[in-house]
Amino acid sequence: MSIQQIRLFGDPVLTTPASAVTTFDKELRVLVADLTETMLDAPGAGLAAPQIGVPLRVFVWDVDETLGHLINPTLDLSEEMQDGEEGCLSFPEIRYDTPRAMRVVAKGFNMHGDPVTIEGTEFLARALQHENDHLNGILFIDKLTKSNRKLAMKEIRESDWFAQAAQSGIEIQIKDSPHSMFGRNI
Ligand code: ZN
């Protein structure tokens, strides 16, 4: 297991749809372990494989003191929506109100290839939607209202991490400061 570098906005891997996992082998179990370790180190409440540069349909979460992972997920969303602030480990310090479905039923597989169903409401539902979007190359800024997206893009362009990444062409890892569950990025 090892902590991996978290890719930041601007890296094309974040906007590329990921491929389905076809082999449930040791390599996959190492990927789940690396994702979990990297998420806990950040610290974050969720992390998807493309965020560490691996274009596979795998994500992990740490919500309500419960660690989880899901492979090749499909999501069913409630019509009822929730409001709330959201951030992403690939966008240090950027947080905006992001509308999401209130409840989610996520179906997929665990790392051993067994089918699993995860039901989530509120923050778990938000995290599952956020991570699942990462697998489709969709980012939380894509879910914002038009005016908030404009503000977010301005904030991103003015951020040190984005300027440095653009200038040097290298990825920069910035750690989020530890705070409450709802302040943690996904
Ligand atoms: Zn994210």
XYZ file of C-alpha atoms and ligand atoms in Angstrom:
187
model
C 0.000 0.000 0.000
C 1.178 3.473 -0.693
C -0.089 7.021 -0.720
C -0.495 8.248 -4.282
C -0.359 11.766 -5.680
C -3.821 13.299 -6.085
C -4.322 14.717 -9.572
C -5.560 18.293 -9.671
C -8.045 19.977 -12.003
C -6.389 20.537 -15.350
C -5.099 16.954 -15.540
C -6.890 15.296 -18.493
C -7.373 12.029 -16.567
C -10.059 13.839 -14.518
C -12.225 14.578 -17.549
C -11.829 11.209 -19.275
C -14.440 8.458 -18.706
C -12.904 5.475 -16.886
C -13.019 1.842 -18.060
C -14.838 -1.017 -16.348
C -12.797 -3.390 -14.199
C -12.687 -6.821 -15.857
C -10.261 -8.712 -13.597
C -10.750 -8.916 -9.836
C -7.139 -9.679 -8.985
C -4.438 -8.656 -6.527
C -3.724 -5.512 -8.561
C -7.314 -4.372 -7.972
C -7.027 -5.030 -4.239
C -3.818 -2.946 -4.156
C -5.665 -0.148 -6.019
C -8.484 -0.160 -3.414
C -5.871 -0.111 -0.617
C -3.953 2.765 -2.244
C -7.149 4.765 -2.803
C -8.200 4.232 0.817
C -4.790 5.171 2.202
C -4.531 8.267 -0.018
C -8.069 9.377 0.955
C -7.384 8.956 4.691
C -4.072 10.819 4.383
C -5.582 13.810 2.531
C -7.897 13.599 4.551
C -10.964 13.237 2.374
C -14.364 11.568 2.558
C -14.119 9.919 -0.860
C -11.699 9.296 -3.706
C -12.078 7.873 -7.208
C -9.380 5.983 -9.138
C -8.997 8.659 -11.872
C -7.997 11.101 -9.090
C -4.802 9.069 -8.618
C -4.334 8.684 -12.360
C -5.898 5.220 -12.747
C -8.677 5.242 -15.396
C -10.784 2.444 -13.841
C -14.314 2.400 -12.424
C -13.374 2.163 -8.740
C -13.981 4.522 -5.830
C -13.729 4.535 -2.043
C -15.376 6.561 0.721
C -15.097 7.242 4.444
C -18.481 8.481 5.664
C -19.969 8.174 9.173
C -16.767 6.407 10.266
C -17.400 3.640 7.738
C -14.957 2.815 4.959
C -16.392 1.509 1.719
C -15.424 0.789 -1.846
C -17.354 0.041 -5.011
C -16.309 -1.298 -8.408
C -18.200 -0.854 -11.716
C -21.058 0.989 -9.970
C -24.472 1.958 -11.299
C -26.567 4.484 -9.380
C -30.302 4.961 -8.909
C -31.112 8.484 -7.713
C -34.144 9.773 -5.814
C -36.152 12.589 -7.309
C -35.910 14.415 -3.991
C -32.888 16.720 -3.973
C -30.580 18.078 -1.278
C -28.574 21.281 -1.037
C -25.190 21.562 0.558
C -21.628 22.648 0.125
C -19.309 20.297 -1.710
C -15.603 20.217 -2.455
C -13.197 17.886 -4.215
C -9.652 16.752 -3.405
C -8.757 17.643 -7.004
C -9.814 21.293 -6.365
C -8.009 22.404 -3.183
C -9.942 25.037 -1.168
C -12.781 25.344 -3.710
C -16.220 24.691 -2.167
C -19.663 25.495 -3.566
C -23.299 24.618 -3.021
C -23.898 21.597 -5.229
C -27.392 20.183 -5.757
C -27.558 16.385 -5.459
C -30.195 13.676 -5.118
C -31.134 13.037 -1.479
C -30.982 9.225 -1.727
C -28.948 6.813 -3.793
C -29.016 3.069 -4.354
C -25.616 2.073 -5.727
C -25.037 -1.377 -7.156
C -21.657 -2.792 -8.088
C -19.013 -5.211 -6.870
C -16.550 -5.427 -4.023
C -12.849 -6.104 -4.678
C -13.465 -9.857 -4.545
C -16.044 -9.658 -7.345
C -19.108 -10.192 -5.114
C -22.174 -8.095 -6.038
C -22.986 -5.418 -3.440
C -25.742 -2.824 -2.965
C -25.102 0.355 -0.992
C -27.971 2.607 0.078
C -27.073 6.126 1.074
C -28.878 9.282 2.112
C -27.659 12.831 2.690
C -23.854 13.009 2.829
C -23.250 9.373 1.817
C -25.616 9.876 -1.132
C -23.699 13.046 -2.042
C -20.333 11.270 -1.841
C -21.534 8.321 -3.954
C -22.829 10.679 -6.665
C -19.649 12.774 -6.600
C -17.363 9.723 -6.894
C -19.521 8.054 -9.541
C -19.358 11.268 -11.586
C -15.545 11.083 -11.444
C -15.752 7.716 -13.242
C -17.603 9.447 -16.089
C -15.159 12.355 -16.272
C -17.722 14.661 -14.663
C -16.567 17.089 -11.972
C -18.542 18.835 -9.233
C -18.101 22.203 -10.950
C -20.185 20.746 -13.805
C -23.113 20.407 -11.358
C -23.135 24.025 -10.144
C -25.606 26.704 -11.097
C -24.377 28.828 -13.971
C -23.488 31.764 -11.725
C -21.698 29.592 -9.135
C -19.753 27.831 -11.873
C -18.572 31.204 -13.117
C -17.454 32.167 -9.606
C -15.769 28.769 -9.132
C -13.825 29.044 -12.397
C -12.644 32.516 -11.414
C -11.526 31.213 -8.000
C -9.735 28.271 -9.655
C -7.929 30.517 -12.132
C -6.806 32.754 -9.279
C -5.689 29.888 -7.025
C -1.995 29.282 -6.359
C -2.264 25.565 -7.088
C -3.790 26.082 -10.515
C -1.308 28.815 -11.468
C 1.634 26.693 -10.329
C 0.387 23.615 -12.135
C -0.174 25.586 -15.320
C 3.244 27.206 -15.086
C 5.366 24.194 -14.264
C 3.356 21.530 -16.029
C 3.711 19.346 -12.955
C 1.059 18.255 -10.512
C 1.067 19.732 -7.060
C -0.310 18.040 -4.010
C -1.933 20.335 -1.477
C -3.250 18.841 1.721
C -6.652 19.848 2.971
C -6.690 20.839 6.625
C -8.535 18.327 8.803
C -11.978 19.404 9.925
C -15.483 18.060 10.259
C -17.071 15.443 7.994
C -19.075 18.053 6.155
C -16.014 20.149 5.578
C -14.125 17.287 3.985
C -13.640 17.060 0.286
C -14.514 14.130 -1.875
Zn -13.817 14.745 -6.262
